[in-house]
Amino acid sequence: MAQDTKNAKAEMLRRLKRIEGQTRGVQKMVEEERGCADILHQLNAINEAIRSVSRLLAENYAVECLQAPGKRGKSRAAIATMLDVIAQVPR
């Protein structure tokens, strides 16, 4: 595994753990019957964090697949797969 891939993986895991913590925080807010505005604010932060991780993953996928298409098949197939993945990334 290349160093850049290891770094990207570590960064994704760090962000996902943070999202997990934010989600647990929202669960606690709901249990404590906190205000809707506060809960919605936290949910928006979680959504943005998920979009950020999705972009990071898509970028890493593009680098991995397009720099070395021989590993994953033909270049055209790698590009088609990457475009499908990018189309699914939340905006």
Short mmCIF file of N, CA and C in Angstrom, two decimals:
data_model
loop_
_atom_site.label_atom_id
_atom_site.label_comp_id
_atom_site.label_asym_id
_atom_site.label_seq_id
_atom_site.Cartn_x
_atom_site.Cartn_y
_atom_site.Cartn_z
N MET A 1 0.84 -1.18 0.00
CA MET A 1 0.00 0.00 0.00
C MET A 1 0.89 1.24 0.00
N ALA A 2 0.62 2.17 -0.89
CA ALA A 2 1.42 3.39 -1.00
C ALA A 2 1.19 4.28 0.22
N GLN A 3 2.18 5.11 0.53
CA GLN A 3 2.09 5.99 1.69
C GLN A 3 0.90 6.94 1.57
N ASP A 4 0.67 7.48 0.36
CA ASP A 4 -0.48 8.37 0.18
C ASP A 4 -1.79 7.66 0.50
N THR A 5 -1.88 6.39 0.09
CA THR A 5 -3.08 5.61 0.37
C THR A 5 -3.23 5.39 1.87
N LYS A 6 -2.13 5.10 2.56
CA LYS A 6 -2.18 4.92 4.01
C LYS A 6 -2.62 6.21 4.70
N ASN A 7 -2.08 7.34 4.24
CA ASN A 7 -2.45 8.63 4.82
C ASN A 7 -3.93 8.92 4.59
N ALA A 8 -4.41 8.65 3.38
CA ALA A 8 -5.82 8.89 3.07
C ALA A 8 -6.71 8.00 3.92
N LYS A 9 -6.31 6.75 4.08
CA LYS A 9 -7.09 5.82 4.90
C LYS A 9 -7.14 6.31 6.34
N ALA A 10 -6.00 6.72 6.88
CA ALA A 10 -5.96 7.22 8.26
C ALA A 10 -6.84 8.46 8.41
N GLU A 11 -6.80 9.35 7.43
CA GLU A 11 -7.61 10.56 7.47
C GLU A 11 -9.10 10.21 7.40
N MET A 12 -9.47 9.28 6.53
CA MET A 12 -10.87 8.88 6.43
C MET A 12 -11.36 8.27 7.74
N LEU A 13 -10.54 7.40 8.34
CA LEU A 13 -10.92 6.78 9.61
C LEU A 13 -11.06 7.82 10.71
N ARG A 14 -10.16 8.80 10.74
CA ARG A 14 -10.24 9.87 11.74
C ARG A 14 -11.56 10.64 11.58
N ARG A 15 -11.88 10.97 10.35
CA ARG A 15 -13.12 11.72 10.10
C ARG A 15 -14.36 10.88 10.43
N LEU A 16 -14.33 9.60 10.07
CA LEU A 16 -15.48 8.73 10.36
C LEU A 16 -15.69 8.57 11.86
N LYS A 17 -14.62 8.50 12.62
CA LYS A 17 -14.75 8.41 14.08
C LYS A 17 -15.35 9.69 14.65
N ARG A 18 -14.97 10.82 14.05
CA ARG A 18 -15.54 12.09 14.50
C ARG A 18 -17.03 12.13 14.18
N ILE A 19 -17.40 11.66 12.99
CA ILE A 19 -18.82 11.61 12.62
C ILE A 19 -19.59 10.71 13.58
N GLU A 20 -18.97 9.59 13.94
CA GLU A 20 -19.60 8.68 14.90
C GLU A 20 -19.87 9.40 16.22
N GLY A 21 -18.88 10.15 16.68
CA GLY A 21 -19.05 10.91 17.92
C GLY A 21 -20.14 11.96 17.81
N GLN A 22 -20.18 12.65 16.66
CA GLN A 22 -21.22 13.65 16.45
C GLN A 22 -22.60 13.00 16.46
N THR A 23 -22.70 11.83 15.83
CA THR A 23 -23.98 11.13 15.77
C THR A 23 -24.45 10.71 17.16
N ARG A 24 -23.53 10.22 17.96
CA ARG A 24 -23.88 9.86 19.34
C ARG A 24 -24.31 11.10 20.13
N GLY A 25 -23.65 12.21 19.84
CA GLY A 25 -24.03 13.45 20.49
C GLY A 25 -25.46 13.87 20.14
N VAL A 26 -25.84 13.69 18.89
CA VAL A 26 -27.21 14.02 18.47
C VAL A 26 -28.21 13.08 19.13
N GLN A 27 -27.85 11.80 19.23
CA GLN A 27 -28.73 10.86 19.92
C GLN A 27 -28.99 11.32 21.36
N LYS A 28 -27.93 11.76 22.02
CA LYS A 28 -28.06 12.24 23.40
C LYS A 28 -28.92 13.50 23.45
N MET A 29 -28.74 14.38 22.46
CA MET A 29 -29.54 15.60 22.40
C MET A 29 -31.03 15.27 22.28
N VAL A 30 -31.35 14.28 21.44
CA VAL A 30 -32.75 13.87 21.27
C VAL A 30 -33.28 13.29 22.58
N GLU A 31 -32.48 12.43 23.21
CA GLU A 31 -32.90 11.83 24.49
C GLU A 31 -33.16 12.90 25.54
N GLU A 32 -32.34 13.95 25.53
CA GLU A 32 -32.46 15.04 26.50
C GLU A 32 -33.49 16.08 26.08
N GLU A 33 -34.14 15.85 24.93
CA GLU A 33 -35.15 16.75 24.39
C GLU A 33 -34.63 18.17 24.21
N ARG A 34 -33.44 18.26 23.65
CA ARG A 34 -32.86 19.57 23.35
C ARG A 34 -33.66 20.23 22.23
N GLY A 35 -33.40 21.50 22.00
CA GLY A 35 -34.14 22.26 21.01
C GLY A 35 -33.91 21.77 19.58
N CYS A 36 -34.97 21.87 18.79
CA CYS A 36 -34.90 21.41 17.39
C CYS A 36 -33.81 22.14 16.61
N ALA A 37 -33.66 23.43 16.83
CA ALA A 37 -32.65 24.20 16.10
C ALA A 37 -31.25 23.68 16.40
N ASP A 38 -30.99 23.37 17.66
CA ASP A 38 -29.67 22.84 18.04
C ASP A 38 -29.42 21.48 17.38
N ILE A 39 -30.45 20.63 17.38
CA ILE A 39 -30.31 19.30 16.79
C ILE A 39 -30.10 19.42 15.28
N LEU A 40 -30.88 20.27 14.63
CA LEU A 40 -30.73 20.46 13.18
C LEU A 40 -29.35 21.01 12.83
N HIS A 41 -28.85 21.90 13.66
CA HIS A 41 -27.51 22.44 13.44
C HIS A 41 -26.47 21.32 13.46
N GLN A 42 -26.58 20.43 14.43
CA GLN A 42 -25.64 19.31 14.53
C GLN A 42 -25.82 18.34 13.36
N LEU A 43 -27.06 18.09 12.95
CA LEU A 43 -27.29 17.21 11.80
C LEU A 43 -26.70 17.79 10.52
N ASN A 44 -26.79 19.11 10.37
CA ASN A 44 -26.16 19.74 9.21
C ASN A 44 -24.64 19.57 9.25
N ALA A 45 -24.07 19.67 10.42
CA ALA A 45 -22.62 19.47 10.56
C ALA A 45 -22.24 18.03 10.20
N ILE A 46 -23.06 17.08 10.62
CA ILE A 46 -22.80 15.67 10.29
C ILE A 46 -22.90 15.46 8.78
N ASN A 47 -23.93 16.04 8.16
CA ASN A 47 -24.07 15.90 6.70
C ASN A 47 -22.87 16.46 5.97
N GLU A 48 -22.38 17.60 6.40
CA GLU A 48 -21.20 18.19 5.74
C GLU A 48 -19.98 17.32 5.96
N ALA A 49 -19.83 16.76 7.14
CA ALA A 49 -18.70 15.87 7.42
C ALA A 49 -18.77 14.62 6.54
N ILE A 50 -19.96 14.09 6.34
CA ILE A 50 -20.12 12.92 5.47
C ILE A 50 -19.77 13.28 4.03
N ARG A 51 -20.22 14.44 3.57
CA ARG A 51 -19.87 14.88 2.21
C ARG A 51 -18.36 15.02 2.07
N SER A 52 -17.72 15.53 3.10
CA SER A 52 -16.27 15.71 3.07
C SER A 52 -15.54 14.36 2.95
N VAL A 53 -15.98 13.38 3.73
CA VAL A 53 -15.37 12.05 3.66
C VAL A 53 -15.64 11.42 2.29
N SER A 54 -16.83 11.62 1.76
CA SER A 54 -17.17 11.08 0.45
C SER A 54 -16.27 11.67 -0.63
N ARG A 55 -16.03 12.98 -0.56
CA ARG A 55 -15.14 13.62 -1.54
C ARG A 55 -13.72 13.08 -1.41
N LEU A 56 -13.25 12.93 -0.18
CA LEU A 56 -11.90 12.41 0.04
C LEU A 56 -11.77 11.00 -0.53
N LEU A 57 -12.77 10.18 -0.30
CA LEU A 57 -12.75 8.81 -0.82
C LEU A 57 -12.78 8.81 -2.34
N ALA A 58 -13.62 9.65 -2.94
CA ALA A 58 -13.70 9.73 -4.40
C ALA A 58 -12.38 10.21 -4.99
N GLU A 59 -11.76 11.20 -4.36
CA GLU A 59 -10.47 11.69 -4.84
C GLU A 59 -9.41 10.59 -4.76
N ASN A 60 -9.38 9.88 -3.64
CA ASN A 60 -8.41 8.81 -3.48
C ASN A 60 -8.66 7.70 -4.50
N TYR A 61 -9.91 7.38 -4.73
CA TYR A 61 -10.27 6.35 -5.71
C TYR A 61 -9.78 6.77 -7.10
N ALA A 62 -10.00 8.05 -7.44
CA ALA A 62 -9.57 8.54 -8.74
C ALA A 62 -8.06 8.41 -8.91
N VAL A 63 -7.32 8.79 -7.91
CA VAL A 63 -5.85 8.70 -7.98
C VAL A 63 -5.42 7.25 -8.11
N GLU A 64 -5.97 6.38 -7.27
CA GLU A 64 -5.58 4.97 -7.29
C GLU A 64 -5.90 4.31 -8.63
N CYS A 65 -7.10 4.53 -9.13
CA CYS A 65 -7.55 3.81 -10.32
C CYS A 65 -7.02 4.41 -11.62
N LEU A 66 -6.90 5.72 -11.66
CA LEU A 66 -6.50 6.34 -12.92
C LEU A 66 -5.00 6.42 -13.09
N GLN A 67 -4.25 6.41 -11.99
CA GLN A 67 -2.80 6.40 -12.13
C GLN A 67 -2.28 5.02 -12.47
N ALA A 68 -2.99 4.00 -12.05
CA ALA A 68 -2.55 2.63 -12.31
C ALA A 68 -3.74 1.79 -12.79
N PRO A 69 -4.29 2.10 -13.98
CA PRO A 69 -5.48 1.38 -14.43
C PRO A 69 -5.22 -0.10 -14.67
N GLY A 70 -3.98 -0.50 -14.88
CA GLY A 70 -3.67 -1.91 -15.12
C GLY A 70 -4.04 -2.78 -13.94
N LYS A 71 -3.98 -2.21 -12.74
CA LYS A 71 -4.33 -2.97 -11.54
C LYS A 71 -5.81 -3.32 -11.51
N ARG A 72 -6.63 -2.43 -11.99
CA ARG A 72 -8.08 -2.58 -11.85
C ARG A 72 -8.77 -2.89 -13.18
N GLY A 73 -8.03 -3.08 -14.22
CA GLY A 73 -8.64 -3.34 -15.52
C GLY A 73 -8.24 -2.27 -16.50
N LYS A 74 -8.94 -2.21 -17.57
CA LYS A 74 -8.61 -1.24 -18.61
C LYS A 74 -8.93 0.18 -18.16
N SER A 75 -8.21 1.12 -18.73
CA SER A 75 -8.35 2.52 -18.36
C SER A 75 -9.79 3.01 -18.56
N ARG A 76 -10.40 2.68 -19.67
CA ARG A 76 -11.76 3.14 -19.96
C ARG A 76 -12.74 2.62 -18.90
N ALA A 77 -12.58 1.37 -18.51
CA ALA A 77 -13.45 0.79 -17.48
C ALA A 77 -13.22 1.47 -16.14
N ALA A 78 -11.97 1.78 -15.82
CA ALA A 78 -11.66 2.45 -14.56
C ALA A 78 -12.30 3.83 -14.52
N ILE A 79 -12.24 4.54 -15.64
CA ILE A 79 -12.85 5.88 -15.71
C ILE A 79 -14.36 5.78 -15.57
N ALA A 80 -14.98 4.82 -16.24
CA ALA A 80 -16.43 4.66 -16.15
C ALA A 80 -16.85 4.36 -14.71
N THR A 81 -16.12 3.50 -14.06
CA THR A 81 -16.43 3.16 -12.67
C THR A 81 -16.27 4.38 -11.78
N MET A 82 -15.19 5.14 -11.98
CA MET A 82 -14.96 6.33 -11.18
C MET A 82 -16.09 7.34 -11.37
N LEU A 83 -16.54 7.54 -12.59
CA LEU A 83 -17.63 8.48 -12.85
C LEU A 83 -18.92 8.02 -12.17
N ASP A 84 -19.17 6.73 -12.15
CA ASP A 84 -20.34 6.20 -11.44
C ASP A 84 -20.24 6.50 -9.95
N VAL A 85 -19.06 6.31 -9.40
CA VAL A 85 -18.85 6.57 -7.97
C VAL A 85 -19.03 8.05 -7.67
N ILE A 86 -18.46 8.91 -8.48
CA ILE A 86 -18.57 10.36 -8.27
C ILE A 86 -20.02 10.80 -8.35
N ALA A 87 -20.78 10.21 -9.26
CA ALA A 87 -22.20 10.57 -9.40
C ALA A 87 -22.98 10.25 -8.13
N GLN A 88 -22.50 9.32 -7.34
CA GLN A 88 -23.20 8.92 -6.12
C GLN A 88 -22.77 9.74 -4.90
N VAL A 89 -21.72 10.53 -5.02
CA VAL A 89 -21.23 11.32 -3.89
C VAL A 89 -22.25 12.42 -3.60
N PRO A 90 -22.69 12.52 -2.35
CA PRO A 90 -23.67 13.56 -2.00
C PRO A 90 -23.12 14.95 -2.25
N ARG A 91 -24.00 15.83 -2.66
CA ARG A 91 -23.59 17.22 -2.92
C ARG A 91 -24.04 18.11 -1.82
#
